CSV table of C-alpha atoms and ligand atoms in Angstrom, one decimal:
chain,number,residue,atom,x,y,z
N,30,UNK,CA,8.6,-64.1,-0.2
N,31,UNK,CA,6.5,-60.4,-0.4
N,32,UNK,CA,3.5,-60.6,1.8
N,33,UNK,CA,1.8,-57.5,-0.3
N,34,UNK,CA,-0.4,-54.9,2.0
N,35,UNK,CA,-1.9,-52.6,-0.1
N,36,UNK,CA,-4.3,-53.5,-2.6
N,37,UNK,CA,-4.8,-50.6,-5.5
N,38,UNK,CA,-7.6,-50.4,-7.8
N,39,UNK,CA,-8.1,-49.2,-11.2
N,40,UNK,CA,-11.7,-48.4,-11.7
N,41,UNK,CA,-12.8,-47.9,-15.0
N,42,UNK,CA,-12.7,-51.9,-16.4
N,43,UNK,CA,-11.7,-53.3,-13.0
N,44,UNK,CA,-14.4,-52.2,-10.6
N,45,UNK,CA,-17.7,-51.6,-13.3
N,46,UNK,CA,-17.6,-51.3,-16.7
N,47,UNK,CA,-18.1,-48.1,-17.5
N,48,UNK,CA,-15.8,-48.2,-20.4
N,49,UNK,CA,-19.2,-48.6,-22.9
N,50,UNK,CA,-20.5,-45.2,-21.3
N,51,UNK,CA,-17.3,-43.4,-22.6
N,52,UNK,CA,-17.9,-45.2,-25.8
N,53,UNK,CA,-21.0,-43.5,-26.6
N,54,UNK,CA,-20.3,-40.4,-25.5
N,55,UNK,CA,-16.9,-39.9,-27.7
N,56,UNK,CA,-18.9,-42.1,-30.4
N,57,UNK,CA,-22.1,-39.1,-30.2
N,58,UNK,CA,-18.8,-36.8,-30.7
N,59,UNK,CA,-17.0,-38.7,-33.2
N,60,UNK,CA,-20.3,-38.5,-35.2
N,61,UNK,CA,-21.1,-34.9,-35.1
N,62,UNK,CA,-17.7,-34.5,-36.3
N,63,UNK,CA,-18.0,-37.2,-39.4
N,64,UNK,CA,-15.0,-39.2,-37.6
N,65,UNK,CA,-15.5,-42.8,-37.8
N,66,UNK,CA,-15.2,-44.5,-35.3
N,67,UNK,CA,-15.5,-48.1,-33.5
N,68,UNK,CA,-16.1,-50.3,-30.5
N,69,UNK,CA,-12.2,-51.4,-31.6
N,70,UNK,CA,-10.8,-47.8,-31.5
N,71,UNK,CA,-12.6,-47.7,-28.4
N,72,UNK,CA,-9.8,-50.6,-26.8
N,73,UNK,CA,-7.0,-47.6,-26.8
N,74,UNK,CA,-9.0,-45.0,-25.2
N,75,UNK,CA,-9.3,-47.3,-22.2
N,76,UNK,CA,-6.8,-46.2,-19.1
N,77,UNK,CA,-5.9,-43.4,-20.6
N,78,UNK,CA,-6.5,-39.3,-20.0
N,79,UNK,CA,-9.5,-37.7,-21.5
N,80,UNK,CA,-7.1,-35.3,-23.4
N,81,UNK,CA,-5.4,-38.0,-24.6
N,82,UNK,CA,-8.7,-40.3,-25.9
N,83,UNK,CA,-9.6,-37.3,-27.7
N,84,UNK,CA,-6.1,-36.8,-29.4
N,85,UNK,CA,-6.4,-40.6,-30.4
N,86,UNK,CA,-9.8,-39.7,-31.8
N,87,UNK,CA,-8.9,-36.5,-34.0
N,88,UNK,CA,-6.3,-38.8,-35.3
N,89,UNK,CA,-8.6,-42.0,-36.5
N,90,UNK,CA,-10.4,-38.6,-38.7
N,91,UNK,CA,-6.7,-36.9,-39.4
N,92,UNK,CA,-8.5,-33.8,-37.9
N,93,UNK,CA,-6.6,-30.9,-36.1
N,94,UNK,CA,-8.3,-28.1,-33.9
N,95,UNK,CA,-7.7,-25.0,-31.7
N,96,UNK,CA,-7.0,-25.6,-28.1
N,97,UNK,CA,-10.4,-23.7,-27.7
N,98,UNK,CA,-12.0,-26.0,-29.8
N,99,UNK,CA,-10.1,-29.6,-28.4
N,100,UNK,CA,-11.7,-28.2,-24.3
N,101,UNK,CA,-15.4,-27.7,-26.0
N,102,UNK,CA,-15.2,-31.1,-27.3
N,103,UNK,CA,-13.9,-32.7,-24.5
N,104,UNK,CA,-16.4,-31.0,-21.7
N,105,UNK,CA,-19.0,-31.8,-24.4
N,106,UNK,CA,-18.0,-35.4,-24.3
N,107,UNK,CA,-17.9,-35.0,-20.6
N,108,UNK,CA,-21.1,-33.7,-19.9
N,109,UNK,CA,-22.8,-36.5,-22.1
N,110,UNK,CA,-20.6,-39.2,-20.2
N,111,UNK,CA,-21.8,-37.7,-16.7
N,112,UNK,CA,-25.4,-38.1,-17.6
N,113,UNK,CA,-24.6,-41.3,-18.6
N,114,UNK,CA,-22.7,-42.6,-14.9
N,115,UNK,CA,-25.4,-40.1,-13.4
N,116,UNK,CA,-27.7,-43.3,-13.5
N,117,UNK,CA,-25.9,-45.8,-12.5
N,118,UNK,CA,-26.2,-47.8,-9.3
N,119,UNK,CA,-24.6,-51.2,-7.4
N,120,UNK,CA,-26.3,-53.4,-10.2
N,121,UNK,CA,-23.2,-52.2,-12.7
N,122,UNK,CA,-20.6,-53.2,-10.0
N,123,UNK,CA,-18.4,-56.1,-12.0
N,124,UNK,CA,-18.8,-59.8,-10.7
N,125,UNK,CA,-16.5,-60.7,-7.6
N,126,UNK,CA,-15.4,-57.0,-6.8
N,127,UNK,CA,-17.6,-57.0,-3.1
N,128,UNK,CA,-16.4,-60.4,-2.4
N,129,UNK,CA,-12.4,-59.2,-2.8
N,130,UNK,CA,-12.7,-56.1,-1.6
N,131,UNK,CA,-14.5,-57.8,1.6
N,132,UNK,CA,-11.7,-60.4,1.9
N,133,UNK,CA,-8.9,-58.0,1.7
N,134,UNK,CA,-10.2,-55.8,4.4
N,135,UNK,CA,-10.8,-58.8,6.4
N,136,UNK,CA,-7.0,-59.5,5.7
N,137,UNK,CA,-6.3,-55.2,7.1
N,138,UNK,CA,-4.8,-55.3,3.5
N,139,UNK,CA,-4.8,-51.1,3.2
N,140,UNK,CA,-7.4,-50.2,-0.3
N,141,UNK,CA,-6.9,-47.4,-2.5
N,142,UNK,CA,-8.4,-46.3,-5.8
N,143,UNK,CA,-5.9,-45.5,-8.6
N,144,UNK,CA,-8.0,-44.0,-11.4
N,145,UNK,CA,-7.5,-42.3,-14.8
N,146,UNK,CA,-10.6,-40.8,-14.7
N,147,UNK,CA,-11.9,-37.4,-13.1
N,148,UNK,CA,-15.3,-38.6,-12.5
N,149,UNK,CA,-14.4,-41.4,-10.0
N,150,UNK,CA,-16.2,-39.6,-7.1
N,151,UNK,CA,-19.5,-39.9,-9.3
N,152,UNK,CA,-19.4,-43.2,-9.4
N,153,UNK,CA,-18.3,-44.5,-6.4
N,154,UNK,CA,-20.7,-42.9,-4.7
N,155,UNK,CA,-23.6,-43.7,-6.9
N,156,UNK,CA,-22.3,-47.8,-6.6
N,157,UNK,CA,-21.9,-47.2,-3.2
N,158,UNK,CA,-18.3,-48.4,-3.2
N,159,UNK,CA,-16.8,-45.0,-1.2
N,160,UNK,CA,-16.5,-46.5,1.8
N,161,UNK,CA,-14.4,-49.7,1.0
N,162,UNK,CA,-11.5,-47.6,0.3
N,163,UNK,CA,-8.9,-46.2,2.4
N,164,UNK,CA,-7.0,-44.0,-0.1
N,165,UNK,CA,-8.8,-42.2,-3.3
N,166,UNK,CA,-6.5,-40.8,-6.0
N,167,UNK,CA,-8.1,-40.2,-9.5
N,168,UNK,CA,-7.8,-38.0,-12.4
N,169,UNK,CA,-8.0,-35.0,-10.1
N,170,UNK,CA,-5.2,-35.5,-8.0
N,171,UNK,CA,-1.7,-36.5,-10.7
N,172,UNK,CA,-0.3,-34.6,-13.8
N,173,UNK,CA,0.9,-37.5,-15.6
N,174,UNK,CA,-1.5,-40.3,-16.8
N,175,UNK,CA,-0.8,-43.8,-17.3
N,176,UNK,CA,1.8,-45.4,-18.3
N,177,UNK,CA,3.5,-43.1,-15.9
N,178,UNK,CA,3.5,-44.8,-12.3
N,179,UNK,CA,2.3,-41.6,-10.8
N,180,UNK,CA,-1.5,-42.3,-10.1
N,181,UNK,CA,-0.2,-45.8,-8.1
N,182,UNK,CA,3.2,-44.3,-6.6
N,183,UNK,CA,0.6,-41.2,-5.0
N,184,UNK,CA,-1.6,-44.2,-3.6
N,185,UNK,CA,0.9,-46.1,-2.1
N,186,UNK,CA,2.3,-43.2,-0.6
N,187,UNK,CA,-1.2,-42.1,0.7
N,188,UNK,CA,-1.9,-45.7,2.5
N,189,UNK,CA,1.8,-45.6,4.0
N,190,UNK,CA,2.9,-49.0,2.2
N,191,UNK,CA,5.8,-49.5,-0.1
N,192,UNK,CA,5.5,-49.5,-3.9
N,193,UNK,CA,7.2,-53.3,-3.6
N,194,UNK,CA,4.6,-54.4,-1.3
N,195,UNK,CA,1.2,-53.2,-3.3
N,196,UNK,CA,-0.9,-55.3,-5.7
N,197,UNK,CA,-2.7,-53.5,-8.8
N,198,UNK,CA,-5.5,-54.5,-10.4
N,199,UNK,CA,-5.8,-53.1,-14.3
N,200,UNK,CA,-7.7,-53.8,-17.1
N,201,UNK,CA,-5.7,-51.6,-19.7
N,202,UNK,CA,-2.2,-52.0,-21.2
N,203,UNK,CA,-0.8,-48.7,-20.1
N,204,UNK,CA,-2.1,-49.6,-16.7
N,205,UNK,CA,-0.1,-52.3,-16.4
N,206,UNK,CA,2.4,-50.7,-18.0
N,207,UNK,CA,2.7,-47.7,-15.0
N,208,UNK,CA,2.1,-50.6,-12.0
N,209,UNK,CA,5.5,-52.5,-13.6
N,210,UNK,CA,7.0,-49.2,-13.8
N,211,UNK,CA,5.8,-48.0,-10.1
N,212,UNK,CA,7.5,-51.7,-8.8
N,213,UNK,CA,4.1,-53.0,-7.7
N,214,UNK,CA,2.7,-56.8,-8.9
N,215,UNK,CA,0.7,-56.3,-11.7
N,216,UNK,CA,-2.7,-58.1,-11.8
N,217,UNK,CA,-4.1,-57.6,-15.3
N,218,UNK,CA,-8.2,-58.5,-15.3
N,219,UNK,CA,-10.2,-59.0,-18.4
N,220,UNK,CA,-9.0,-59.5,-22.1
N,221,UNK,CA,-5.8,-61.7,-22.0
N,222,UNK,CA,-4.7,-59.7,-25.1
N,223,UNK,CA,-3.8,-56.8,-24.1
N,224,UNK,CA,-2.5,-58.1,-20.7
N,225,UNK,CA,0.3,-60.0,-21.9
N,226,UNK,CA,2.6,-58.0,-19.9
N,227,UNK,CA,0.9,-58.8,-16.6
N,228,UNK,CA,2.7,-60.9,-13.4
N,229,UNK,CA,-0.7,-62.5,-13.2
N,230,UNK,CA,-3.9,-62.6,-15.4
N,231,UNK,CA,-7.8,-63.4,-14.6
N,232,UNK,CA,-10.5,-63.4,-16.6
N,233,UNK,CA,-12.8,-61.6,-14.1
N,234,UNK,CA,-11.9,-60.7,-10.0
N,235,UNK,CA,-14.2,-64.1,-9.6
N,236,UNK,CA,-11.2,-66.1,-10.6
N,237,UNK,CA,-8.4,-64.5,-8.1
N,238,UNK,CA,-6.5,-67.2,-5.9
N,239,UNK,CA,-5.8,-65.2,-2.8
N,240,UNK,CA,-2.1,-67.2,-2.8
N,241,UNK,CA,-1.1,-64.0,-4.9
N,242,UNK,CA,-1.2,-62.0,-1.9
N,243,UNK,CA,2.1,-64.3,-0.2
N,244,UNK,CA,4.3,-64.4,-2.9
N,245,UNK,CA,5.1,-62.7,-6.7
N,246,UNK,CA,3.5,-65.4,-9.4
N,247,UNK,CA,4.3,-65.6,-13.1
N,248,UNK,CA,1.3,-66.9,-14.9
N,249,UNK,CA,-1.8,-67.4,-14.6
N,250,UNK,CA,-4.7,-67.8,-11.9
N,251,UNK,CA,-7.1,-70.3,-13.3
P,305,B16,P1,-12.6,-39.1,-17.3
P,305,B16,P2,-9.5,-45.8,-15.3
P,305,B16,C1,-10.0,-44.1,-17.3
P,305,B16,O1,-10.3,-44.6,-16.0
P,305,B16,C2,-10.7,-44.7,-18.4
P,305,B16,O2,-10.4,-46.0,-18.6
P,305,B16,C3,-10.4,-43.9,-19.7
P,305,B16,O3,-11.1,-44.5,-20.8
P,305,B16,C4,-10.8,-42.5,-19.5
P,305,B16,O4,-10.4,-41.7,-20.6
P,305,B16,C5,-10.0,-41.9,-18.3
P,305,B16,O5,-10.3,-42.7,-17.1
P,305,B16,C6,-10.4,-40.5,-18.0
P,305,B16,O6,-11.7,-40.4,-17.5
P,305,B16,O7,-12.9,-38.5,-18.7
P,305,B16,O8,-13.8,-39.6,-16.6
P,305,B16,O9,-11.8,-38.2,-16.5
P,305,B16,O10,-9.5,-47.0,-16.1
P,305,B16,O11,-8.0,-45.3,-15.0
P,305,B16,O12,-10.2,-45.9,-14.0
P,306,MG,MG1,-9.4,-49.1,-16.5
């Protein structure tokens, strides 16, 4: 049996859904750029690198442009998705996230962010979630995005636990995909389609069975 003692958290998807604020600001792009584009294209931009959504988006428009011209788009997209988290507050914090993140601590489970994004000091701070974690590693702090383990290995590392003895929680494919690859139990939350691939699925953090944390689970939490 693995008694798991590190919990690590995707944020994007996982702890507030921020994934419709990226949405419109690649979507104000895609438009001033005549690339069509959808809430469904939006699905593969989630848990991956800025530099990669915006790849994936010059492709859905078979566009190519200068390296000067890709970092103007993407600190354009930026700046519009910053004003965007810029207001948000606990109200956007996604249902049952306080309630595990309480019961964790109160089981000295060790709590670190693992987080695509660049902008995760933004909003943790503006939902108030800073303080709950132990261990921050975002955007800022890897080279390689997911699927590569690297943003999870860095945060197990940083809390002092073994990758065999931390639990992720992910909402995207390739973040699921990186906590296989980094040996941790993958916990895949939100749309069973494209979580297949998880040890253990729920709908929302609400539905998590704290069992999980004893011993490694095929299936599914209901
Ligand atoms: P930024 P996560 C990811 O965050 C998002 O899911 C993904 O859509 C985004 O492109 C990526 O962060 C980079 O974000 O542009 O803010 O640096 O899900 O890994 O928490
Ligand atoms: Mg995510």
């Amino acid at each position: 049996m693995t008694e798991y003692l590190g919990a690590i958290f995707d944020l994007d998807g996982v702890l507030v859904d921020t994934a419709k604020y990226h949405f419109l600001a690649w979507k104000k792009l895609a438009d001033q750029l005549d690339i069509p584009f959808t809430e469904e294209d939006n699905e593969r931009l989630k848990g991956v690198s800025r530099i990669k959504s915006l790849d994936i988006l010059l492709s859905l428009g078979n566009k190519s442009y200068s390296e000067d011209e890709r970092n103007k788009f993407m600190e354009q997209k930026n700046k519009e998705y910053v004003r965007y988290i810029s207001q948000m507050d606990e109200r956007e914090i996604l249902p049952g996230v306080i309630e595990l993140l309480n019961q964790l601590k109160d089981r000295k489970l060790k709590i670190a962010l693992g987080s695509a994004s660049k902008n995760s000091g933004l909003i943790l701070k503006n939902t108030k979630l800073q303080d709950y974690f132990d261990v921050i590693v975002d955007g800022n702090d890897v080279s390689k995005a997911k699927p590569d383990p690297e943003v999870f290995l860095l945060g197990a590392k940083r809390i002092g636990i073994p990758a065999s003895q931390c639990i992720v929680f992910e909402d995207a494919y390739a973040g699921i995909e990186a906590a296989k690859k980094a040996g941790m139990l993958a916990i895949g939350v939100g749309n069973r389609k494209s979580l297949a691939h998880a040890d253990v699925h729920v709908e929302t953090l609400e539905n998590l069975d704290l069992s999980v944390l004893k011993s490694k689970k095929d299936g599914d939490i209901k």
